[in-house]
Coordinates of C-alpha atoms in Angstrom, one line a residue:
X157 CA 108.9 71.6 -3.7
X158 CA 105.3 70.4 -3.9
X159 CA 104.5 67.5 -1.4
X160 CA 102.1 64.3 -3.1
X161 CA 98.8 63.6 -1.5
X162 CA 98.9 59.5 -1.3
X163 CA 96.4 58.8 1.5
X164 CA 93.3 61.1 3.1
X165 CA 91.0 60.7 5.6
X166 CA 87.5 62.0 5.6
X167 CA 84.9 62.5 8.0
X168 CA 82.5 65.2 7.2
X169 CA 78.7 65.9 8.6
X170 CA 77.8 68.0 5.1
X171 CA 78.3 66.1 2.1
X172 CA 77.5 68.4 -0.6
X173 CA 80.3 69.3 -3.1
X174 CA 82.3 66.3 -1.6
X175 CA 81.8 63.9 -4.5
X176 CA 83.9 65.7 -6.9
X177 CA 87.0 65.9 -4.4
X178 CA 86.2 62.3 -3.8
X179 CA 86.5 61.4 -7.5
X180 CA 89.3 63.6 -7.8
X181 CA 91.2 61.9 -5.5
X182 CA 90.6 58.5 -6.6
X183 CA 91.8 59.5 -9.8
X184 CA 95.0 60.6 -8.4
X185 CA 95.1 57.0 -6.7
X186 CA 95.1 58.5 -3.0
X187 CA 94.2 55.9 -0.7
X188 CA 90.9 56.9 1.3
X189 CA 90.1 56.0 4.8
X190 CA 86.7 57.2 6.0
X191 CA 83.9 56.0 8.9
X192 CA 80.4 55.6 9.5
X193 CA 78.0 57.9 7.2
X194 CA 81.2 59.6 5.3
X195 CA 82.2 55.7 4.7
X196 CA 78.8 55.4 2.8
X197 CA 78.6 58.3 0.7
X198 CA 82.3 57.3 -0.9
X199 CA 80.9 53.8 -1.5
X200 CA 77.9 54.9 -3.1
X201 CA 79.9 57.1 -5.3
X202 CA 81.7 53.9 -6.5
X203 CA 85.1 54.9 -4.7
X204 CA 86.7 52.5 -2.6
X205 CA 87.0 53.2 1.1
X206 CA 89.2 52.0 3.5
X207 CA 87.2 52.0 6.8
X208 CA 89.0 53.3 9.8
X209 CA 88.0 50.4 11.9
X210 CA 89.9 48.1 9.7
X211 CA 92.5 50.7 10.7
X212 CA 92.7 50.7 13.9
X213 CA 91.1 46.8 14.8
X214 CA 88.5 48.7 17.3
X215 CA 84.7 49.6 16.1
X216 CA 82.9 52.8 16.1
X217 CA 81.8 52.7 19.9
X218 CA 79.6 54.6 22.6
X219 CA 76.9 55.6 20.0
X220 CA 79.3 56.7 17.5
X221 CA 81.0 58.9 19.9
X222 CA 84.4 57.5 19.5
X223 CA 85.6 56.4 15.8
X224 CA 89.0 58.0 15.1
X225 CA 90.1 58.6 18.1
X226 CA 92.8 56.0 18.1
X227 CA 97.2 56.4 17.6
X228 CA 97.2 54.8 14.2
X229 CA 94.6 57.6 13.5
X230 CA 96.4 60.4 14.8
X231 CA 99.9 59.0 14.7
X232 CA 99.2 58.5 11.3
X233 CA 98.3 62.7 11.3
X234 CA 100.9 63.9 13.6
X235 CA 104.2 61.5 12.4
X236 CA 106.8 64.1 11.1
X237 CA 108.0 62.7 8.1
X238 CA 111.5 64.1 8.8
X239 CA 112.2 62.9 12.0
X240 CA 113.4 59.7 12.6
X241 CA 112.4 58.5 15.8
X242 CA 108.4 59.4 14.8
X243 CA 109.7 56.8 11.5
X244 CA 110.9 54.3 13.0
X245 CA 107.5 54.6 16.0
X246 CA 105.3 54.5 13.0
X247 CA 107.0 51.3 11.3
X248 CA 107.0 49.6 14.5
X249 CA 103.2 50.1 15.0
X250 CA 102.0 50.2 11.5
X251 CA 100.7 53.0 11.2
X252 CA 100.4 54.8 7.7
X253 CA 100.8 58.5 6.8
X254 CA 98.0 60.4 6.1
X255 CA 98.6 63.3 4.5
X256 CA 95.0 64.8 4.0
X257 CA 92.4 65.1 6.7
X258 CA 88.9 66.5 5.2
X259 CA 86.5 67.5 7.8
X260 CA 83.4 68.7 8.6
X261 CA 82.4 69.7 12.1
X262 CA 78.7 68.7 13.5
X263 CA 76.4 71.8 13.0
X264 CA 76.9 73.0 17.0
X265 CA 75.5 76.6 16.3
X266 CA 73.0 75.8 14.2
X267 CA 71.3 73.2 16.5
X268 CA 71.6 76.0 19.2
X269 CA 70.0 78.1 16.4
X270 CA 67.3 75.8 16.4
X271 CA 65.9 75.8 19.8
X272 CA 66.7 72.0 20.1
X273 CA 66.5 70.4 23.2
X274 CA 69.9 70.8 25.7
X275 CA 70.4 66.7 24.9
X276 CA 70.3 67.6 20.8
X277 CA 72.5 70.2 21.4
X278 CA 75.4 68.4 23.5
X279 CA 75.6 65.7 21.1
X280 CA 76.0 68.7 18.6
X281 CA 79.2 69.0 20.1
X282 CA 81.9 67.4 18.2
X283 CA 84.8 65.6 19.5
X284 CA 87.0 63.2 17.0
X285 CA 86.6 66.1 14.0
X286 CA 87.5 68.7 16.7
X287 CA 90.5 66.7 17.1
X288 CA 91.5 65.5 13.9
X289 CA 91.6 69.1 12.6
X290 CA 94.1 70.7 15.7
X291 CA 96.1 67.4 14.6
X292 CA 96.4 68.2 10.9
X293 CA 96.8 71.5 11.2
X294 CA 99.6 71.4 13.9
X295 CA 101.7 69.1 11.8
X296 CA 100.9 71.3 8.6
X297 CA 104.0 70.8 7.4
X298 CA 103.2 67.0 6.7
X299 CA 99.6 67.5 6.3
X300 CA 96.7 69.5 4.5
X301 CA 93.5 70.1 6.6
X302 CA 90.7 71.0 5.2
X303 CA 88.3 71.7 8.5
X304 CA 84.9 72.7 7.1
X305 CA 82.8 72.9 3.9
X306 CA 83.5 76.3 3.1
X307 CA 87.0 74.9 2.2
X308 CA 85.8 72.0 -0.2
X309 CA 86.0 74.4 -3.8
X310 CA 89.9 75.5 -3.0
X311 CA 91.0 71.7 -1.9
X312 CA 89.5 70.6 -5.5
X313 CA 91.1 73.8 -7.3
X314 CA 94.2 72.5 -5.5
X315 CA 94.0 68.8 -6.9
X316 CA 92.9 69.6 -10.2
X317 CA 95.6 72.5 -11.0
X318 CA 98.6 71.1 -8.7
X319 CA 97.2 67.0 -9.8
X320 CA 97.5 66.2 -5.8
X321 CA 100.4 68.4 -4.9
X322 CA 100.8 70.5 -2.0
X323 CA 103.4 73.2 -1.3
X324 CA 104.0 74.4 2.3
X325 CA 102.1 78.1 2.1
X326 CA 99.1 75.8 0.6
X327 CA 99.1 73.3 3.7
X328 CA 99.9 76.4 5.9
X329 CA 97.0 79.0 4.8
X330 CA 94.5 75.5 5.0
X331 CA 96.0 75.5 9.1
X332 CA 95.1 79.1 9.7
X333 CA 91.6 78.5 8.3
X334 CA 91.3 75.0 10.2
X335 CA 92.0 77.0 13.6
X336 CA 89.8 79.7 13.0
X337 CA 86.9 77.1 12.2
X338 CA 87.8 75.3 15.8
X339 CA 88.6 78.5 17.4
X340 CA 84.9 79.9 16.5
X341 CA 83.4 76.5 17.0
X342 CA 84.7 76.6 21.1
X343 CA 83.6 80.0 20.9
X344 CA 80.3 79.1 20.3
X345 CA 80.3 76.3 22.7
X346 CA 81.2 78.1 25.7
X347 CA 79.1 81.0 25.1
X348 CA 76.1 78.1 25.0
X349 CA 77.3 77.1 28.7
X350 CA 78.1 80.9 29.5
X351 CA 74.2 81.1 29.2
X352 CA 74.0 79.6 32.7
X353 CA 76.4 80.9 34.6
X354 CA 77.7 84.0 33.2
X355 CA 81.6 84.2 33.6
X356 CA 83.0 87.8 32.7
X357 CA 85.2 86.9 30.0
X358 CA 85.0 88.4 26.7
X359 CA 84.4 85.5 23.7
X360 CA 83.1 86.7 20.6
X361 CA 83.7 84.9 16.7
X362 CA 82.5 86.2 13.8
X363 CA 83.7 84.3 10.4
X364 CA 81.8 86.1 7.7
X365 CA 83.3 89.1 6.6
X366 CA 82.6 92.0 4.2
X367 CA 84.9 94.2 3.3
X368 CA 84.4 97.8 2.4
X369 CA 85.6 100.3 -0.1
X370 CA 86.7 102.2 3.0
X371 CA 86.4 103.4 6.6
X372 CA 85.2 105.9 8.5
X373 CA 87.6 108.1 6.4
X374 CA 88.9 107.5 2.7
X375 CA 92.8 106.4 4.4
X376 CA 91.0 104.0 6.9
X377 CA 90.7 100.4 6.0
X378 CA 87.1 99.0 7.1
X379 CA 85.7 95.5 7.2
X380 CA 82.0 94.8 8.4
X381 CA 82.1 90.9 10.1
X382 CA 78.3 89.4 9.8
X383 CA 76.0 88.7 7.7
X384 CA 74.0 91.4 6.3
X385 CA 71.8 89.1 4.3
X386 CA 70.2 88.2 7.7
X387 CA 69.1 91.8 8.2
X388 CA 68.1 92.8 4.4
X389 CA 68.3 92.7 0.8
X390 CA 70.0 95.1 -1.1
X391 CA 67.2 96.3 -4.1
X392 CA 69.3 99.2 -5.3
X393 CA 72.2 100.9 -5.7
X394 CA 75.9 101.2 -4.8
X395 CA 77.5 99.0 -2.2
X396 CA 76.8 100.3 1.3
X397 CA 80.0 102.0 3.2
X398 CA 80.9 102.1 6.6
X399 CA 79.2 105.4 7.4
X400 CA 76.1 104.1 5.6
X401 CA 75.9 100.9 8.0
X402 CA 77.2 103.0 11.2
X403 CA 73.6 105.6 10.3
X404 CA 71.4 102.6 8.7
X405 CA 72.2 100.4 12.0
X406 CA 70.9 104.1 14.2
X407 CA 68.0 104.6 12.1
X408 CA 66.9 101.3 12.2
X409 CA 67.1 101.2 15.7
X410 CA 65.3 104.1 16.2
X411 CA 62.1 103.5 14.2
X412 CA 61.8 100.2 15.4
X413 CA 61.0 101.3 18.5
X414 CA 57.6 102.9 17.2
X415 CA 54.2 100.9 16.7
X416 CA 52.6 103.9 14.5
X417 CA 53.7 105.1 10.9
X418 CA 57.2 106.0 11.9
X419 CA 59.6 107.7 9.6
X420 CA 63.4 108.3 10.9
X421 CA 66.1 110.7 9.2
X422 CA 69.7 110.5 10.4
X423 CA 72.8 112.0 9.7
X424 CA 76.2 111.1 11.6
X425 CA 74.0 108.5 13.5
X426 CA 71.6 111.6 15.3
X427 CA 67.9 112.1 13.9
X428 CA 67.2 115.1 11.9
X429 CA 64.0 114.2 11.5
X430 CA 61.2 111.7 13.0
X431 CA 57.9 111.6 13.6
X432 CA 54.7 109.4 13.3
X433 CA 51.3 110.0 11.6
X434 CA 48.7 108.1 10.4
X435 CA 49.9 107.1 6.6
X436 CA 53.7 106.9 6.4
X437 CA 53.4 109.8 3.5
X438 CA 52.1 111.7 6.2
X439 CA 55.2 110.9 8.5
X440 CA 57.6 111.2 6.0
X441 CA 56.7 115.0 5.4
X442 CA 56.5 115.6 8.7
X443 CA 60.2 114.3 9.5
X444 CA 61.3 116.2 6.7
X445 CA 60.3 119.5 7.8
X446 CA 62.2 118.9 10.9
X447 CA 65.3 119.9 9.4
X448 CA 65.0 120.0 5.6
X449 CA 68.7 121.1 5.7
X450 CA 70.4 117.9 7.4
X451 CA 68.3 115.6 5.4
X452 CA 69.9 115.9 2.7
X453 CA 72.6 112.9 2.0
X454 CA 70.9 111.2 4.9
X455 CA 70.0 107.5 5.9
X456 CA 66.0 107.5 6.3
X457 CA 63.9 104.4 7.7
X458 CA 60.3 103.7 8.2
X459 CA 58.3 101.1 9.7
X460 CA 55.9 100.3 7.1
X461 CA 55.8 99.2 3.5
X462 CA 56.6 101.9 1.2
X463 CA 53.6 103.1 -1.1
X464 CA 53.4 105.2 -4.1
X465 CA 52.5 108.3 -2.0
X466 CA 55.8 108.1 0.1
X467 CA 58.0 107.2 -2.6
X468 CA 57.1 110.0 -4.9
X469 CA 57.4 113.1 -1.4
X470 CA 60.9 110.9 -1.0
X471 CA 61.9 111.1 -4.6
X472 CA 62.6 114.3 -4.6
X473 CA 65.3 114.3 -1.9
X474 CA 68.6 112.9 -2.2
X475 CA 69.5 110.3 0.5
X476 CA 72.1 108.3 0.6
X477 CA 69.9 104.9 2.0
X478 CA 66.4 104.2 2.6
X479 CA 65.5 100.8 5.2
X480 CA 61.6 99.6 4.2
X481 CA 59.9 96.5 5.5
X482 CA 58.8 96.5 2.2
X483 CA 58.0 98.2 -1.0
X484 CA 55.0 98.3 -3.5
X485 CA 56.1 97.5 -7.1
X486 CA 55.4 100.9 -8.3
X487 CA 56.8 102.8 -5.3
X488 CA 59.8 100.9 -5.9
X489 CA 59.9 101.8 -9.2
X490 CA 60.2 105.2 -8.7
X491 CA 62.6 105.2 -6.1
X492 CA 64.6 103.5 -8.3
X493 CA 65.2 106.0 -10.7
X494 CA 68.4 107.1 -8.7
X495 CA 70.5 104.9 -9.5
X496 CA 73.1 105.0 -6.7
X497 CA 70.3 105.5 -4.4
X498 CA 70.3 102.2 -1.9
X499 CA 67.4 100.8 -1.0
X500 CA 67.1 98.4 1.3
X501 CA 64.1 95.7 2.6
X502 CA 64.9 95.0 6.1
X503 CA 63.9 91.1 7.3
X504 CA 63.1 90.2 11.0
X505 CA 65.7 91.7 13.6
X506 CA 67.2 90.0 15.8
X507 CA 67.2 91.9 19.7
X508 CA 70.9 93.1 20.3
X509 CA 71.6 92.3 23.5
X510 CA 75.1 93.5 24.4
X511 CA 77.0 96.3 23.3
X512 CA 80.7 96.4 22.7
X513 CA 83.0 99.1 22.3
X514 CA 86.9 99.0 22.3
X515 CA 89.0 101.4 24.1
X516 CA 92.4 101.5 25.5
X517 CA 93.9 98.6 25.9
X518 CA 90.7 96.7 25.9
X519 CA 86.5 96.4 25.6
X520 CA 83.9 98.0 27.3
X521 CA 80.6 95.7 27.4
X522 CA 77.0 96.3 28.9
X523 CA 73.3 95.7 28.3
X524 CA 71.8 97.2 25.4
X525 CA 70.0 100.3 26.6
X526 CA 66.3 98.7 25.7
X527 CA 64.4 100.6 28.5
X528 CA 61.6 103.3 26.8
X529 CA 59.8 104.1 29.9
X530 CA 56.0 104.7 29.2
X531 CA 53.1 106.8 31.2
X532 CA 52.3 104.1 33.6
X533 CA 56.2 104.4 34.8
X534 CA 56.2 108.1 34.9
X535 CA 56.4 109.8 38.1
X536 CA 54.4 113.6 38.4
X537 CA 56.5 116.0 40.5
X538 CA 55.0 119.5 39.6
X539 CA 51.5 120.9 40.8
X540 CA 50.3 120.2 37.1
X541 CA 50.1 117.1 35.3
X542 CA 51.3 116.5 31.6
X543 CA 47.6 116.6 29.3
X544 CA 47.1 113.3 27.4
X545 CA 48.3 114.8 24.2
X546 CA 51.6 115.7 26.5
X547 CA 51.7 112.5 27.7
X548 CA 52.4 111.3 24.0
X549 CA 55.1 113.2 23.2
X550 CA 56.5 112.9 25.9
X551 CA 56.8 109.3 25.3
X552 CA 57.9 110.0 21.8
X553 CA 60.4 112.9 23.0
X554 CA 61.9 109.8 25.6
X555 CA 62.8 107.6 22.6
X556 CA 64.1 110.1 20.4
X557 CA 66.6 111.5 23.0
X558 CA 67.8 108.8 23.5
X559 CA 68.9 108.2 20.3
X560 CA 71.0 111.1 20.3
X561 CA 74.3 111.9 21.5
X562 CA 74.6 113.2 25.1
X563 CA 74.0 116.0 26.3
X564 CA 70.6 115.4 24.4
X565 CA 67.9 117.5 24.1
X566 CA 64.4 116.5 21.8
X567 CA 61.6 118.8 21.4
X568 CA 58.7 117.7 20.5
X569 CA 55.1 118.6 19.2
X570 CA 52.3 116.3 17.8
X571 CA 54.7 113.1 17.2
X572 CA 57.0 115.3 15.7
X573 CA 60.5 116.0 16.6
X574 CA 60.3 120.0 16.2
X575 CA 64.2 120.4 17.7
X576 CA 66.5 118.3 18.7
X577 CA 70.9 118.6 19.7
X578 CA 73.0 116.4 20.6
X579 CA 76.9 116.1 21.6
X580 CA 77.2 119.6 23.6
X581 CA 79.4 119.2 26.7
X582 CA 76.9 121.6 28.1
X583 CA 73.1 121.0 28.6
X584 CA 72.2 124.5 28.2
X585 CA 73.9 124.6 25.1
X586 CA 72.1 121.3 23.7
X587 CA 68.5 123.2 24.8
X588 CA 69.7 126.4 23.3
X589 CA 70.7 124.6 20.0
X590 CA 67.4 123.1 19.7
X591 CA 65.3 126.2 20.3
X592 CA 67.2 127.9 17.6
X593 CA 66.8 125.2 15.2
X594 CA 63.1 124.8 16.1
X595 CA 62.4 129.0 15.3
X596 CA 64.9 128.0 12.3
X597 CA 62.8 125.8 10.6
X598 CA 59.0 128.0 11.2
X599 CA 58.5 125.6 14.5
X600 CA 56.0 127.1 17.2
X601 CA 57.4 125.6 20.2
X602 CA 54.0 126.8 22.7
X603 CA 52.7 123.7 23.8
X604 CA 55.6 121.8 23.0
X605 CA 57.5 118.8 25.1
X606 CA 60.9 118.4 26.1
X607 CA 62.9 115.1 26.8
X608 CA 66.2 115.1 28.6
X609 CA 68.7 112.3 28.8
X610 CA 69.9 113.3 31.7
X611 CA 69.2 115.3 35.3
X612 CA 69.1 119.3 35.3
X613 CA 72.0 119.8 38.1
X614 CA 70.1 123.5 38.1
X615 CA 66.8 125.1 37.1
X616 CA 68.4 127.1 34.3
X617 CA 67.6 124.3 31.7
X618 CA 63.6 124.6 32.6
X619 CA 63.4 128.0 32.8
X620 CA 65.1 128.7 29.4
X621 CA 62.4 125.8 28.1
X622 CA 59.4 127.6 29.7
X623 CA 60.5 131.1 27.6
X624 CA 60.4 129.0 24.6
X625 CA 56.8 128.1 25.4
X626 CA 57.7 124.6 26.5
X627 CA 54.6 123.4 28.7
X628 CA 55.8 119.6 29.8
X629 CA 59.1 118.1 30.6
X630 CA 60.6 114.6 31.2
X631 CA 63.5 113.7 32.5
X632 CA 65.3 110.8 35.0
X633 CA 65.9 112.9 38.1
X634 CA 68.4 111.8 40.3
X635 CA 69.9 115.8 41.2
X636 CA 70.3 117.0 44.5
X637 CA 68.8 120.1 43.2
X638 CA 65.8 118.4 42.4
X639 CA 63.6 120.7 43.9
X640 CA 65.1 123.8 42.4
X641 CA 63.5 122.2 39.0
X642 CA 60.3 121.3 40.2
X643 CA 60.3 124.6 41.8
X644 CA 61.4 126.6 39.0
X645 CA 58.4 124.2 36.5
X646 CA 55.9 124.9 38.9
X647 CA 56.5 128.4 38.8
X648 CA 55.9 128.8 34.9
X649 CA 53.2 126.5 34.9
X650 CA 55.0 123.8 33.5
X651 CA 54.6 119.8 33.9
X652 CA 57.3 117.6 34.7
X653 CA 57.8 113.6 34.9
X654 CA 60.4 112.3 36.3
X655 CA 61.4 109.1 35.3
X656 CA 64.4 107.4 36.9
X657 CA 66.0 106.2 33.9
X658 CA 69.0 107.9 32.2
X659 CA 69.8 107.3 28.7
X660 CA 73.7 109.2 28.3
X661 CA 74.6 107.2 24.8
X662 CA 78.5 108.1 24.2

């Protein structure tokens, strides 16, 4: 049996789209109580307002800070309709029902968002519409909340197809909304305050969500929670799937990372290609030949605006994605001529910071791995030092091992990631993989660099490198067999760095 809207109260910070629920309701002759700049918006529609002082006999006081806080406010909320003693409490006191509560919290994260100042930001924090809304949406049997704007279009589809009638899945599904709005809204506020001091407890709130045609597999239900349009625009093609963000959100990261012409292939989130040149046509070629096998169906980003040159070596290829800063009208164009290819422009990232991952019976966070360590940080530990031209790739080989999968291995030559693998639970494995594919795929590896992610626990790993014509190696250190490296490099005429930094990626 539907329940009649007869009163409302409405206190809202964004005002746009109210006017018609406003209207709406004064049509269906519900009374309307409302304060301060809510109060003035309905009387310049016309509408008459009952202002909540009036109410409750007590002003707006403290700056505005308290205006409905008051029992014929939230008696008038929480009354149960259907008990007596709450009746015959309400009679006594005068205070009416109201059985619709419209809200609209102050804009905490945005003002965060903004870089206000801390005073800005605390007065940000909303207490009476906080309240009203854990009110109406505990006593949702009595009462419809509507606790944010995002809510105004289905309170108006409400009135106008029901004429001011509620039932009680309407007024419940309203309450599950109103406490996810004031569930994310504390979310946000303590994590502000967790700035400063840094409590270990897990608080994350994410309202958007997307969801997908699938998982990671076709039987797997998947849901992406953000907002992509922060990151880019979709120019082309087919809706992205969860693989396609799982490799776009690794490649991406990976190219990013590079201030030259960059060009990035992945497949199952490891590079298959990567490597920088001096046009990004150049780059693209070059990260193709790296494995002209795994690129195809892959995610591929770049670093630069996409020209004509690039897009027509690209065109040929099938790939499921490409990430561009930007494209030229004519390059885009032809890229465009797949028609389920997606393209992507990518806008200004935002530096992750943390990284979650759930397991068990709970989640695992830590830092972002952000560290790419450069020359200056590189420590010599052979009788030979790296050339200048090994210095560079061995920068390069740094980055690009660790973006892949531990036990990593990169190989590379000339900004160019000539071998690479990933995932192998032995290291010797991972090195012997990547010489393979290297020789696969016509690569000369004399002269070539070599990147672990991890220590060599024994020489074996350098001297299989050194056969391969390997002539410079990074890698953290950290082994008690140290030496026996170092040794077994300075014996072939190898140089190594060591670095200190381990990059295992899981």
């Amino acid at each position: 049996m539907g329940k009649k809207i007869s009163s409302a109260l409405i206190s809202v910070y964004y005002k746009d789209g109210l006017d018609a629920i406003v209207h709406e309701l004064n049509r269906l002759g519900v009374i309307i109580y409302s304060t301060g700049g809510t109060q003035t918006f309905i009387e310049g529609l016309g509408v008459k307002v009952v202002p909540v002082d009036e109410l409750t006999s007590y002003p707006s006081i403290l700056g505005g800070r308290v205006k409905t806080l008051h029992p014929k406010v939230f008696g008038g909320i929480l009354g149960r309709r259907d008990n007596e003693s709450d009746k015959q409490e309400m009679a006594q006191y005068q205070i009416p029902e109201i059985d619709l509560v419209i809200v609209d919290l102050y804009p905490f994260e945005e003002t965060v968002a903004s870089g206000a100042s801390e005073q800005d930001i605390i007065e940000k924090i909303d207490i009476g519409g906080i309240s009203l809304i854990r009110a109406a949406a505990k006593n949702f049997k009595d009462t419809i909340i509507v606790a944010s704007k995002n809510e105004y279009a289905p309170l108006l589809q409400l009135l106008q197809t029901k004429n001011g009638e509620s039932d009680i899945e309407d007024r419940k599904l309203f309450a599950a909304k109103a406490f996810m709005t004031s569930s994310h809204y504390d979310t946000h506020i303590f994590n502000y305050f967790n700035r400063t001091f840094g409590l270990e407890v897990f608080k994350q709130s994410e309202q958007q969500a997307k969801v997908l045609r699938y998982g990671e597999n076709p039987h797997q239900r998947g849901v992406f929670f953000g907002n992509l349009d922060e990151v880019f625009d979709i120019l082309n093609g087919k809706e992205l799937s969860y693989n396609n963000l799982v490799d776009v959100d690794a490649a991406i990261n990976l190219v990013s990372e590079f201030t030259e012409p960059t060009v990035s292939i992945i497949k199952h989130t490891n590079s298959c290609g990567l490597a920088s040149r001096a046009t990004l046509a150049e780059a693209y070629k070059a990260a193709f030949a790296c494995d002209t096998t795994s690129a195809f169906g892959g995610v591929i980003a770049v670093n630069r605006t996409i020209d004509v040159a690039t897009a027509t070596e690209m065109n040929s290829l099938f790939f499921e994605v490409l990430s561009a800063p930007a494209y030229e009208p004519e390059a885009l164009e032809i890229l465009k001529s797949k028609k389920n290819r997606i393209l992507l422009q990518t806008k200004k990232l935002m530096p992750v910071s943390k990284t979650f991952k759930n397991l068990l019976n709970g989640v695992l966070v830590q830092d972002a791995d952000t560290k790419a360590e450069k020359r200056n940080e590189f420590k010599t530990v052979t009788i030979k030092a790296p050339t200048e031209t090994e210095l560079s790739d061995l920068e390069f080989a740094i980055v690009a091992v660790k973006h892949l999968k531990s036990n990593g291995i990169a190989l590379v030559k000339n900004k160019q990631l000539v071998g690479s693998n990933c995932g192998q639970t032995s290291r010797v494995d991972a090195l012997q993989n990547a010489i393979k594919k290297a020789h696969e795929f016509g690569f000369d590896l004399k002269g070539a660099v070599m990147a672990s992610d991890a220590f060599f626990p024994f020489p074996d790993c350098v001297n299989i490198s050194a056969e391969a014509g390997v002539t410079a190696i990074a890698q953290p250190g950290g082994s008690i067999k140290d030496q026996d490296s170092i040794n077994a490099a300075n014996a072939a005429g190898q140089a190594m760095v060591m670095t200190g930094i381990r990059h295992f990626k899981h």
